[in-house]
XYZ file of C-alpha atoms in Angstrom:
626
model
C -16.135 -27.128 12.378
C -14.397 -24.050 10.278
C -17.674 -23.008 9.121
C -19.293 -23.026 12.872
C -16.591 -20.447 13.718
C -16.814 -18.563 11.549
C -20.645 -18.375 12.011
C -20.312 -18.064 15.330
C -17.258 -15.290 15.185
C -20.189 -13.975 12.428
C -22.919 -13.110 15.692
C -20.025 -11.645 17.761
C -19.249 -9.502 15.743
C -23.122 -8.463 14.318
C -23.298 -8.487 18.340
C -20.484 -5.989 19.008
C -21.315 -3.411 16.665
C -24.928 -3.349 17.803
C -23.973 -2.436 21.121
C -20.988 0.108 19.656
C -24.039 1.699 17.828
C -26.208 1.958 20.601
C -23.340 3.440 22.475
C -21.072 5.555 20.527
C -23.584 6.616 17.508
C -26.325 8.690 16.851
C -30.042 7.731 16.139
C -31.101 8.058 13.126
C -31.762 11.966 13.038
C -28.118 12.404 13.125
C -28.202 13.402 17.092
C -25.621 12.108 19.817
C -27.652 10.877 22.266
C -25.544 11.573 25.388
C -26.607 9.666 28.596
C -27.337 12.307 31.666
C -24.438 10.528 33.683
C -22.058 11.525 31.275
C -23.318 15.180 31.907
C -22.542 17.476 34.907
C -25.654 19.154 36.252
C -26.655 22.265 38.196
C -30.164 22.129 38.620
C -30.474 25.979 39.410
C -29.043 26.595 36.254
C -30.710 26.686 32.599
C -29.733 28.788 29.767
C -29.507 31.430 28.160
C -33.079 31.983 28.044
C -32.609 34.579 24.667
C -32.039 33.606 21.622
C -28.810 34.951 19.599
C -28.742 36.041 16.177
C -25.824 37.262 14.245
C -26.062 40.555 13.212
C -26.962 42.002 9.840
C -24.818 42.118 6.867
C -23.643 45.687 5.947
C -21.236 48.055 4.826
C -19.077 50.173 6.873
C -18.979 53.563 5.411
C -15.561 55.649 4.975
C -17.589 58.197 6.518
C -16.955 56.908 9.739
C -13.539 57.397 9.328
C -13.928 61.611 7.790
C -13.130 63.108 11.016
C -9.770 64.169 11.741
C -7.462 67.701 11.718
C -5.056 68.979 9.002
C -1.803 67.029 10.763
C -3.889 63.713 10.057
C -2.939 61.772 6.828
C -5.731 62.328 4.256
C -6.630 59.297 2.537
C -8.395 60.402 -0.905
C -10.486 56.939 -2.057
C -11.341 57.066 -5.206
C -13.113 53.409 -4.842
C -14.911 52.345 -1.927
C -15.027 48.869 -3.041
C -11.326 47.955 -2.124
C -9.320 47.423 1.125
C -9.518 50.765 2.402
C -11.213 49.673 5.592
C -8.273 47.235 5.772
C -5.871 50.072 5.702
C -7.851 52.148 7.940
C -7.481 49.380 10.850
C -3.965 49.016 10.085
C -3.483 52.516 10.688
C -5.622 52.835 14.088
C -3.379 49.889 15.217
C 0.091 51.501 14.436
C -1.303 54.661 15.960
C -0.848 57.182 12.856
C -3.599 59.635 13.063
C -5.613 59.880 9.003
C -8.876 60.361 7.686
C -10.843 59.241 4.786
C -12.049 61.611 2.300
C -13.657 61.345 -1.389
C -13.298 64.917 -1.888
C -9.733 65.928 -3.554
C -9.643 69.108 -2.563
C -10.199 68.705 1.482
C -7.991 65.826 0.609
C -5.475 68.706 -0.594
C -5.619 70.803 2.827
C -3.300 67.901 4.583
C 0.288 68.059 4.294
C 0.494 64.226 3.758
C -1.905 62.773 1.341
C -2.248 59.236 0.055
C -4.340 58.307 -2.874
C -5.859 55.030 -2.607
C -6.510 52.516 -4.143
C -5.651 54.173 -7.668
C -4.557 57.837 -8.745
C -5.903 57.372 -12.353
C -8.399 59.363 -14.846
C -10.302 55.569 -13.891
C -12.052 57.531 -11.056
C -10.375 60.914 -10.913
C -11.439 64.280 -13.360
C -8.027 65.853 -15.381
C -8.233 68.698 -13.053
C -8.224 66.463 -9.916
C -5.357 65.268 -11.508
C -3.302 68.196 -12.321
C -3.787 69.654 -8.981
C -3.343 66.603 -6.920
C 0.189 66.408 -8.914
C 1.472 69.456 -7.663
C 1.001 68.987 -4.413
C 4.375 67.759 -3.698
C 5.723 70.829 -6.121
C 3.551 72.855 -2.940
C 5.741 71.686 -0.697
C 3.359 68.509 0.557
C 4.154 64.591 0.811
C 1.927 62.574 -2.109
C 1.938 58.855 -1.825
C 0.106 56.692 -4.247
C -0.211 52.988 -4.818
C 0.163 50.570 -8.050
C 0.171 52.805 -11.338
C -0.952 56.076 -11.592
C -2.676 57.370 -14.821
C 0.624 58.263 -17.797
C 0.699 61.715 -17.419
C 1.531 61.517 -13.677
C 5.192 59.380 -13.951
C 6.855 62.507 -13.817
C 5.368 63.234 -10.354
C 6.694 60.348 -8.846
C 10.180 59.828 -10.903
C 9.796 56.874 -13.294
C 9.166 56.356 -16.996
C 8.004 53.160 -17.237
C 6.289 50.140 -15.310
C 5.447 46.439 -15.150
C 2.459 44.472 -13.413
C 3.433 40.481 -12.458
C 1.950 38.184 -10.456
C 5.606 36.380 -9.982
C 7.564 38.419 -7.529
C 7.506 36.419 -3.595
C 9.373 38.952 -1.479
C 10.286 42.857 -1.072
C 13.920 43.727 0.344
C 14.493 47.189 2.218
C 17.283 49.313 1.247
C 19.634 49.772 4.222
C 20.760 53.307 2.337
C 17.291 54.614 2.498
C 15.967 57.359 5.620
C 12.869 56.055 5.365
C 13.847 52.784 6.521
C 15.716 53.958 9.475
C 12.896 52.617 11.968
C 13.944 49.099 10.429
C 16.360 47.644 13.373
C 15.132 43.921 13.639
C 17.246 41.911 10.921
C 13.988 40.122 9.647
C 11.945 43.283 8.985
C 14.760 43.615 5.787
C 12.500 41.256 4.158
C 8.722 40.463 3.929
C 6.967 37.895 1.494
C 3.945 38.902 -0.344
C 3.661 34.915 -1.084
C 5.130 31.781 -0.622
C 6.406 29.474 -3.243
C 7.234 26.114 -1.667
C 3.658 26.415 -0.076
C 1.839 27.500 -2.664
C 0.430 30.559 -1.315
C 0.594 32.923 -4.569
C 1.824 36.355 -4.156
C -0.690 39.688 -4.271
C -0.164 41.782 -7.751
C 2.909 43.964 -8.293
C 4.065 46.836 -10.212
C 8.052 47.815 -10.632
C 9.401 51.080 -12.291
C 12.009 51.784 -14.936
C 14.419 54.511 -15.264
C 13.546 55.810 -12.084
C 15.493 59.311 -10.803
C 16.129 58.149 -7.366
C 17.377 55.233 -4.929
C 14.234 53.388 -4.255
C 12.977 52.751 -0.816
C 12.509 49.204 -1.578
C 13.320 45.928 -4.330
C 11.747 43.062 -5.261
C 14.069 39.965 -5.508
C 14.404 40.505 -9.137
C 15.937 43.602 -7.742
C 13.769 45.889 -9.505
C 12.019 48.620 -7.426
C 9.389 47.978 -5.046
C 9.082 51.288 -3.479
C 10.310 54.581 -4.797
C 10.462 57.830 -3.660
C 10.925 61.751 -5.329
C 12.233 64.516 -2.821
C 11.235 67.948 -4.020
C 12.565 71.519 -2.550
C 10.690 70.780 0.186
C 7.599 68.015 -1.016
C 8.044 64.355 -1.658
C 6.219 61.468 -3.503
C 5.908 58.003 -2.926
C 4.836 55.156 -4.648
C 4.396 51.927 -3.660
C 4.825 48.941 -6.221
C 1.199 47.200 -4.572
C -1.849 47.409 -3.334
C -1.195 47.927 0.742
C -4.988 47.819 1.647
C -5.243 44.514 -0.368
C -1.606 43.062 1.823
C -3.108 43.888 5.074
C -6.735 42.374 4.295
C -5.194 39.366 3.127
C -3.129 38.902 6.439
C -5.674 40.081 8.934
C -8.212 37.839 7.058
C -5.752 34.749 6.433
C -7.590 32.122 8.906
C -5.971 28.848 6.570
C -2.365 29.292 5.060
C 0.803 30.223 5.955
C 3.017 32.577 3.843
C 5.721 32.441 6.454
C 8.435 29.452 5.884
C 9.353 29.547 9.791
C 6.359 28.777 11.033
C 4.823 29.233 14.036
C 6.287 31.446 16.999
C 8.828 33.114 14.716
C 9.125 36.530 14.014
C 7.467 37.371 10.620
C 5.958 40.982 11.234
C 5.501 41.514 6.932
C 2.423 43.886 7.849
C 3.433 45.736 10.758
C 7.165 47.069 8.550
C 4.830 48.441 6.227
C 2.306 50.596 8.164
C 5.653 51.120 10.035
C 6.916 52.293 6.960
C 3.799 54.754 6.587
C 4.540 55.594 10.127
C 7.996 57.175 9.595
C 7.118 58.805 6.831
C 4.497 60.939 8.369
C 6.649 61.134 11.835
C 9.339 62.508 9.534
C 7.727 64.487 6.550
C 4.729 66.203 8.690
C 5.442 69.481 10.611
C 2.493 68.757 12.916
C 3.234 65.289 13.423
C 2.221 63.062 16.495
C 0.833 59.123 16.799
C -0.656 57.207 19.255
C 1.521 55.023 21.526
C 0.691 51.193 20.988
C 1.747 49.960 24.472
C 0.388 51.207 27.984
C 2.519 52.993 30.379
C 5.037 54.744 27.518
C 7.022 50.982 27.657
C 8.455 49.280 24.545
C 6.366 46.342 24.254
C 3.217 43.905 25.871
C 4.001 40.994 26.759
C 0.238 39.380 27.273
C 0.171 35.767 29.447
C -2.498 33.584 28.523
C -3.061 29.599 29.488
C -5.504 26.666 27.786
C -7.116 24.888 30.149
C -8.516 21.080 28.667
C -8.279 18.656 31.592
C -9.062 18.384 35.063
C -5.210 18.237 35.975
C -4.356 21.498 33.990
C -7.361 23.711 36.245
C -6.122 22.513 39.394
C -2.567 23.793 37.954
C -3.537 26.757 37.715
C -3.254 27.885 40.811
C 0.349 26.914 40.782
C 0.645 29.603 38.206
C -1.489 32.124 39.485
C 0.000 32.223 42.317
C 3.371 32.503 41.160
C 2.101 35.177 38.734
C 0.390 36.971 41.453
C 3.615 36.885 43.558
C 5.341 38.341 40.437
C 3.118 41.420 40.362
C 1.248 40.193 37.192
C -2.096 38.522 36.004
C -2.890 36.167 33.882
C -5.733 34.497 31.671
C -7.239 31.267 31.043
C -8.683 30.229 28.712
C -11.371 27.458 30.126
C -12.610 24.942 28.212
C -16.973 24.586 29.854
C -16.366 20.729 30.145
C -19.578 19.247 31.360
C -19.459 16.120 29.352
C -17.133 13.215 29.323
C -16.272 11.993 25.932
C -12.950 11.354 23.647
C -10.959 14.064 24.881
C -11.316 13.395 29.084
C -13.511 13.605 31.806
C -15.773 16.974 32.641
C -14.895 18.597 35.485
C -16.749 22.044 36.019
C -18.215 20.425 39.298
C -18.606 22.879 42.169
C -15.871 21.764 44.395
C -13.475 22.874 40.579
C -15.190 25.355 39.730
C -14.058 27.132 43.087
C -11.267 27.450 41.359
C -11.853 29.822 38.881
C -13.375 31.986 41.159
C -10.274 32.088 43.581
C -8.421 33.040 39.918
C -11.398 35.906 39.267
C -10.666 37.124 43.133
C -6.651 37.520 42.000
C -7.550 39.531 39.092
C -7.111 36.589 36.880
C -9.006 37.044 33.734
C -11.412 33.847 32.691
C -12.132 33.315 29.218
C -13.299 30.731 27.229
C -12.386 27.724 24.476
C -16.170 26.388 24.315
C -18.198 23.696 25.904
C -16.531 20.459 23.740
C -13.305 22.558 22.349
C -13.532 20.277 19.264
C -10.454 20.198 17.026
C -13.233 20.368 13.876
C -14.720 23.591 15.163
C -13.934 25.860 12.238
C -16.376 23.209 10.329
C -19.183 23.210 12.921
C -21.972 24.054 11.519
C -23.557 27.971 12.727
C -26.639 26.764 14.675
C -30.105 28.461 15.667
C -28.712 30.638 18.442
C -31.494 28.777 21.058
C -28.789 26.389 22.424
C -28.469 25.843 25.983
C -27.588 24.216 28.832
C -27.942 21.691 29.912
C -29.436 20.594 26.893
C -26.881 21.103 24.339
C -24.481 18.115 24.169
C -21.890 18.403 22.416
C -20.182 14.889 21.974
C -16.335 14.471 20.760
C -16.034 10.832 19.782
C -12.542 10.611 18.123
C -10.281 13.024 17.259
C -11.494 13.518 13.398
C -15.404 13.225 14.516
C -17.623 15.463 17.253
C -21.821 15.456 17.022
C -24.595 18.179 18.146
C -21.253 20.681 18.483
C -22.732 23.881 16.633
C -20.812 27.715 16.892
C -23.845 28.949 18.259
C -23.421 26.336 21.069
C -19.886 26.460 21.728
C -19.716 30.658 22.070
C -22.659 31.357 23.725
C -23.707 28.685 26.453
C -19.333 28.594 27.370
C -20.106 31.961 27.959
C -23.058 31.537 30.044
C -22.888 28.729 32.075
C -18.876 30.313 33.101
C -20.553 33.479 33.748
C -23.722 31.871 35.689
C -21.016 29.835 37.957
C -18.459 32.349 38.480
C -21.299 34.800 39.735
C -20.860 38.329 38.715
C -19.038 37.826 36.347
C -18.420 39.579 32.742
C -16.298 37.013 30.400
C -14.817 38.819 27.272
C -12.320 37.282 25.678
C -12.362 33.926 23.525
C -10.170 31.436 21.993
C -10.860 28.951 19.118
C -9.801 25.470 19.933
C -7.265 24.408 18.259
C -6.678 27.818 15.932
C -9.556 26.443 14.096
C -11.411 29.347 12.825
C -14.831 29.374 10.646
C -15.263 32.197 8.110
C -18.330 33.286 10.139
C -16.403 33.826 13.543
C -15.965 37.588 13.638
C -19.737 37.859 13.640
C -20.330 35.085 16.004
C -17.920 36.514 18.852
C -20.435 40.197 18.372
C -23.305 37.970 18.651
C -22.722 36.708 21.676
C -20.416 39.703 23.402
C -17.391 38.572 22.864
C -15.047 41.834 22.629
C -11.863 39.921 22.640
C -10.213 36.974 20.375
C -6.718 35.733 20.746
C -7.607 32.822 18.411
C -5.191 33.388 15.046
C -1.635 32.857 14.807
C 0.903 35.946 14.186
C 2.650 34.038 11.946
C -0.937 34.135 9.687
C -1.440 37.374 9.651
C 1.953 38.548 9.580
C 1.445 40.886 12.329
C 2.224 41.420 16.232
C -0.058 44.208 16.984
C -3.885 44.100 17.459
C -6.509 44.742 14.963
C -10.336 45.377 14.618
C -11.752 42.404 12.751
C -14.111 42.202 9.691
C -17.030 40.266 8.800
C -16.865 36.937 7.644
C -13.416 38.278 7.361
C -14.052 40.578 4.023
C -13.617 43.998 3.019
C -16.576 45.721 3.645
C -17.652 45.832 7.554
C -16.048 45.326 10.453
C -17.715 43.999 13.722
C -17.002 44.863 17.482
C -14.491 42.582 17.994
C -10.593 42.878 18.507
C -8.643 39.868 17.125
C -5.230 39.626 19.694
C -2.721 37.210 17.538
C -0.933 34.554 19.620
C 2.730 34.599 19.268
C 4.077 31.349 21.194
C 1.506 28.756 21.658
C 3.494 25.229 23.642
C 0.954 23.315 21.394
C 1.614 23.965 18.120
C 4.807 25.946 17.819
C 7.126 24.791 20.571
C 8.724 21.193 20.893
C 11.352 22.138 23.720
C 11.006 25.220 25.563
C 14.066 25.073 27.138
C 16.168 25.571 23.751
C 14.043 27.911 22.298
C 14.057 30.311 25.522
C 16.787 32.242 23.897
C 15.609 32.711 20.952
C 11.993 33.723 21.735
C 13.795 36.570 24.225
C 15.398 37.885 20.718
C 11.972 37.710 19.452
C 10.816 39.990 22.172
C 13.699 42.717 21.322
C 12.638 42.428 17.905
C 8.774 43.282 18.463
C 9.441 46.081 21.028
C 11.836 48.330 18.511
C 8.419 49.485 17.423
C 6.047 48.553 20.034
C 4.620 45.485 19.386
C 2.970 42.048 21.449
C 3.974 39.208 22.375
C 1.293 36.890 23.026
C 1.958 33.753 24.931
C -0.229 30.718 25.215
C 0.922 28.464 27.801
C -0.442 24.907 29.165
C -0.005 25.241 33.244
C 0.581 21.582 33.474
C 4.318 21.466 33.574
C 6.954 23.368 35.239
C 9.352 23.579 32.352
C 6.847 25.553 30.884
C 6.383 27.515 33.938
C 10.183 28.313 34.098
C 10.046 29.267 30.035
C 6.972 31.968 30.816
C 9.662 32.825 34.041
C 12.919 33.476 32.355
C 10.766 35.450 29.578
C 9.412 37.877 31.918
C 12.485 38.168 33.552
C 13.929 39.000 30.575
C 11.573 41.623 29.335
C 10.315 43.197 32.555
C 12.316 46.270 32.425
C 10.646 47.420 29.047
C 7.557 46.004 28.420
C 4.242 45.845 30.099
C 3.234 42.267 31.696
C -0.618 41.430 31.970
C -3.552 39.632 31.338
C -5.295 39.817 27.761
C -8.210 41.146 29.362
C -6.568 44.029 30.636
C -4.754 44.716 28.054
C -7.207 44.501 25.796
C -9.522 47.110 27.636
C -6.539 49.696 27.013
C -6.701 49.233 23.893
C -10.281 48.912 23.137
C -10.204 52.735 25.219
C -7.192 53.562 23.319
C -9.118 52.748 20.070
C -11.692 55.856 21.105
C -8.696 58.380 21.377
C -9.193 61.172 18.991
C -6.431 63.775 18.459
C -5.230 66.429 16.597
C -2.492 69.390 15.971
C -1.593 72.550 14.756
C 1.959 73.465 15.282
C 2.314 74.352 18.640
C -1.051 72.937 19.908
C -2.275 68.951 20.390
C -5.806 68.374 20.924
C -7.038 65.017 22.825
C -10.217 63.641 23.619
C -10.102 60.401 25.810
C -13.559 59.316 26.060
C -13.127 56.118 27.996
C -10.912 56.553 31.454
C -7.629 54.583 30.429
C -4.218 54.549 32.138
C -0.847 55.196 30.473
C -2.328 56.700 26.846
C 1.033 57.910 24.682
C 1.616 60.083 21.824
C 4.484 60.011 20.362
C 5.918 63.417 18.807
C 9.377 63.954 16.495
C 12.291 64.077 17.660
C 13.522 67.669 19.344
C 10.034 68.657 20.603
C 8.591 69.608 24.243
C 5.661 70.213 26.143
C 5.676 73.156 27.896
C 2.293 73.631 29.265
C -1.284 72.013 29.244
C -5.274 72.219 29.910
C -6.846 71.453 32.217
C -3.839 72.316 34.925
C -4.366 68.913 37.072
C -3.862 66.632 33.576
C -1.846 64.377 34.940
C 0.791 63.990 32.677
C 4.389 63.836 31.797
C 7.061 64.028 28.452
C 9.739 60.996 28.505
C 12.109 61.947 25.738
C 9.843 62.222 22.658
C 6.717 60.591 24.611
C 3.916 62.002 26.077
C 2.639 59.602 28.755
C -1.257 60.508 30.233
C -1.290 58.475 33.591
C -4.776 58.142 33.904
C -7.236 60.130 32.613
C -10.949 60.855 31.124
C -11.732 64.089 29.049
C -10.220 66.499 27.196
C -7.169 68.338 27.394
C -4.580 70.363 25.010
C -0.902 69.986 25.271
C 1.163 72.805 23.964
C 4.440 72.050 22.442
C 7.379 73.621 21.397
C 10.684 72.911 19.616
C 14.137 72.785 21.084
C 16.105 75.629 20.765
C-alpha cells in the first residue's frame, strides 16, 4: 500500500512540474514564452521601427574645455590620461569658471592656476618648473595636487612627505579662512574610504615640518591640505588626487563609503570643489561663478514619484493635484506595464493611460522606470537595439529571476510606447528600477535620448549637485546625459516618515548653505507620505526652488551652455539657450552699475546677479563699494 503512494504521489508530482514548466518556464532557447492575454495591446501601435545603437567609444579631448578668459582658473594637465575630465564636471557643476590648458605659459597668464594631476620633472621641463614656482612669488594663487617634484617643497611650505593607502577620513580646520564657506556640521569631515565596509580609501600624501596651519588633517592628524600665503600670492597643496575622488564618486554605481546610509547628508565631493570655490571667490580679483539654483534661491528641492502598480497611477492624481494647488509640478516616474507577471497586473490600458495625459496637461513631467522595472536590471544583458513592442516581453517571474528583459528593451520601447500613447509627447528623464545600474547605462540613456537620470543615490556619489556623466562610467568621455542623484527615496532609505521629517528639514538647511538639491522620490500611494513631501515644502519654500526634475533639469542643461568671463570692471555672458533665473555670483562688496544691451532684464541681490529670462549676450559692468 506504502509503495502505491508513493508511486502514485511519484505521477503528481512528475504531473505538476510538467504543467509549472509549460507555464512559468522558457522553451528550450531560453525565451519566456508569454501568452498574448497576459499582454496589453494597441493594435495601432508597433515600435520603434529604427534600430538603436550605442554610440562609439572615444575620448573627450581637454580641448573642449581650452576656452575661457584670464579670471577663469587655468588648469595646466600635464597627463591627459587621469581624472581631469572628472574635475572638469565637478567644476561646471559648482559653477567656478576654468579652462584646460597643456601649455604652461598661457597656463601662467591666469591669476589662479592649478597643476594637475602632477607638478613634477615626470611631465614638466626644469624651466616649466622654475617659472611655474614663482608664480605665487608674482603675486598669483598656485595649487597643486599629491607631490610635487623636490626642488618645489619650498614653494608650497613643507620639507618632507608620506604616500599611504591607510588614512579613511580628512577633518577641516575650523581656524582656517578657507574653510569659512563650511557651515553644515557634517561638511567638517569627509571619508575618502570606509573601513567597516570595506571600501578602501584613494592614495594620500601628508607633509612634515610644514610653515603654516594647514587647511586640512587626516585622522592621524597629520596634514591633509596646506597652504603658503605670500606678500600677496598663495600656494596650495592638496594631500590627493581630487580628479581621481570625484571620478570615483560620480562613477560609484555599487558601494557605499558613507556609514549613514541612505538619505543622510554626506556631501564629501561637493566640500571639496566648494573648497576650490572659495578659494578662487576669495584669492581672484576678477572673480565671479555661476549660480547652481534657478531664480538666485538657496537650494532645489526636485519632487519626483515611482509609479509600479495600478493603485499608485490612479494616486497620482491625488498628488498632482495637491501639487498643482501648491503652485508646483511634479514627476513620475512610470513603470510601461503591459504584462502581468510576479510583480502585479499591467495596467497601461486606455481608460489609465488617460491619466498620464491629464498629469502631461498640468505640467507634470512623465518619465520612465522601463517596461518590466526588474529588480536584476543592472545585470540585463545590452540587447540588439531592434526591440519592440509589442513583441518584446519582458517576463518577471520571482523576485531573484526576470526572462527576455534586455537594456535595449527596457530604455527604448518605455520610451516609445509612453511617448506613442501620451501623443506629442517628448519623455526625457529616466530612472533605474530599483537603483540598479549596469556599467553600460550612461551610453544607453544617449542611445535612446534620454537627457536626464535621477537613478544613483547621493549617498554613492557623495554629492547633492548634478553632474555630466561618463561612459561606461570611466575617465575618458562623457556622454549627453545629466545624472540627478536622489536624496530621499521612501523605498530604500526611509522606514517612518513621520520621525524622520525633522531631520530631513535639517538636511535641507544643510544642502542650501551652498546651493545644493534635494531630490525626493516619493510612492503616491499613502498619505503619510503625502504629508512628509507637505511639511518639507512647507518648510523650505521660502528659499529654495520647488519643481519637477524635468524642469529643472532643462535649467541646468541651458545653464551648462553659459559661457562667461571678466576683466575687472567688465563681465562678459553668452546664454545660448533662453533660460530663466541664470546667477553669477561675485565677492563680496561689489556692484553692477550698468549693462548691454539696455533692456537685459536683470537685477543685483546682495552679491548675486540674477538674469530673469534671457537669450544672447550681454556685459555687466561692475564696480566696488566705496
Amino acid at each position: 500500500m506504502l509503495k502505491k503512494i508513493v508511486l502514485y504521489s511519484g505521477f503528481v508530482i512528475l504531473f505538476l512540474w510538467w504543467i509549472y514548466r509549460k507555464m512559468y518556464h522558457p522553451d528550450e532557447t531560453g525565451i519566456y514564452k508569454v501568452k498574448t492575454e497576459e499582454i496589453i495591446s494597441y493594435d495601432t501601435i508597433v515600435g520603434p521601427a529604427e534600430g538603436t545603437a550605442l554610440p562609439a567609444e572615444s575620448f573627450t579631448s581637454w580641448k573642449k574645455f581650452a576656452k575661457g578668459g584670464t579670471s577663469s582658473i587655468a588648469i595646466l594637465v600635464t597627463d591627459t590620461n587621469s581624472s581631469w575630465l572628472a574635475l572638469a564636471h565637478g567644476l561646471k557643476s559648482i559653477g567656478v569658471p576654468f579652462l584646460i590648458t597643456q601649455n604652461y605659459k598661457a597656463a601662467l597668464k591666469h591669476q589662479i592656476v592649478m597643476v594637475y594631476p602632477e607638478l613634477s620633472g615626470k611631465y614638466l621641463r626644469q624651466d616649466a618648473l622654475k617659472l611655474i614656482a614663482q608664480h605665487p612669488l608674482n603675486g598669483g594663487v598656485l595649487m597643486a595636487t599629491g607631490t610635487p617634484s623636490d626642488g618645489l617643497k619650498e614653494v608650497f611650505g613643507y620639507t618632507e612627505s608620506k604616500a599611504s593607502i591607510q588614512r579613511y577620513e580628512i577633518r577641516f580646520n575650523r581656524k582656517a579662512k578657507e574653510n569659512e564657506y563650511l557651515k553644515a556640521e557634517s561638511g567638517w569631515m569627509i571619508r575618502l574610504g570606509n573601513k567597516e565596509r570595506g571600501v578602501d580609501p584613494i592614495a594620500t600624501n601628508t607633509y612634515y615640518n610644514v610653515k603654516n596651519e594647514p587647511i586640512a588633517y587626516y585622522e592621524d592628524n597629520t596634514p591633509a591640505v596646506i597652504v603658503k600665503p605670500y606678500a600677496i600670492g598663495r600656494s596650495y597643496l592638496i594631500g590627493f588626487d581630487l580628479g581621481y575622488f570625484l571620478q570615483r564618486s560620480y562613477s560609484n554605481t555599487r558601494y557605499t563609503i558613507s556609514p549613514l546610509g541612505e538619505g543622510k547628508f554626506e556631501p564629501s565631493s561637493d566640500v571639496l570643489l566648494s573648497l576650490i570655490k572659495n578659494i578662487y571667490l576669495t584669492q581672484c580679483t576678477t572673480a565671479v561663478v555661476l549660480g547652481t539654483v534657478p531664480h538666485n534661491k538657496q537650494m532645489s528641492l526636485i519632487l519626483t514619484h515611482n509609479i509600479n502598480t495600478k493603485q499608485e497611477l490612479l494616486h497620482a492624481v491625488k498628488v498632482a493635484a495637491q501639487e498643482r494647488r501648491g503652485g508646483f509640478t511634479s514627476s513620475f516616474f512610470v513603470q510601461a506595464k503591459y504584462i502581468n507577471d510576479y510583480n502585479g497586473e499591467a495596467y497601461l490600458r486606455p481608460y489609465l493611460t488617460d491619466i498620464l495625459k491629464l498629469l502631461v496637461g498640468w505640467n507634470m513631467e512623465v518619465g520612465t522606470q522601463g517596461v518590466s522595472a526588474n529588480n536584476r536590471f543592472a545585470n540585463n544583458s545590452v540587447g540588439k537595439g531592434i526591440e519592440k513592442y509589442p513583441d518584446y516581453t519582458p517576463f518577471v517571474q520571482s523576485e531573484k529571476k526576470t526572462y527576455n528583459a534586455t537594456l535595449m528593451g527596457e530604455t527604448r520601447v518605455a520610451k516609445y510606447l509612453l511617448e506613442k500613447l501620451l501623443g506629442n509627447y517628448e519623455m526625457k528623464s529616466f530612472r533605474a528600477p530599483d537603483h540598479q545600474i549596469p556599467r553600460s547605462m550612461p551610453q544607453l540613456l544617449q542611445a535612446n535620448s534620454f537627457a536626464y537620470s535621477s537613478s544613483i543615490t547621493s549617498d554613492k556619489v557623495l554629492s547633492h549637485l548634478p553632474y555630466r556623466l561618463n561612459y561606461n562610467y570611466d575617465i575618458s568621455q562623457e556622454v549627453e546625459t545629466f545624472e540627478f542623484p536622489v536624496t530621499i527615496d521612501d523605498d530604500q532609505g526611509i522606514k517612518s516618515l513621520q520621525s524622520s521629517i525633522s531631520a530631513t528639514i535639517d538636511m535641507a538647511y544643510s544642502i542650501a548653505n551652498y546651493g545644493g538639491m534635494m531630490v525626493l522620490s516619493l510612492r503616491p500611494d499613502t498619505s503619510v507620505k503625502m504629508q512628509f513631501q507637505q511639511q518639507l515644502v512647507d518648510a523650505v519654500k521660502e528659499f529654495a526652488w520647488i519643481g519637477s526634475l524635468g524642469n529643472f533639469a532643462d535649467w541646468w542643461s541651458a545653464r551648462d551652455q553659459v559661457e562667461f568671463s571678466r576683466t575687472m570692471d567688465t563681465i562678459e555672458v553668452n546664454i545660448p539657450v533662453r533660460a530663466k533665473g541664470i546667477t553669477l555670483q561675485l565677492p563680496p562688496g561689489e556692484r553692477m552699475y550698468n549693462y548691454e544691451p539696455a533692456d537685459l532684464p536683470i537685477d543685483q541681490y546682495g552679491n548675486s546677479l540674477l538674469i530673469y529670462d534671457y537669450r544672447g549676450k550681454a556685459k555687466i559692468y561692475i564696480t566696488r563699494n566705496k
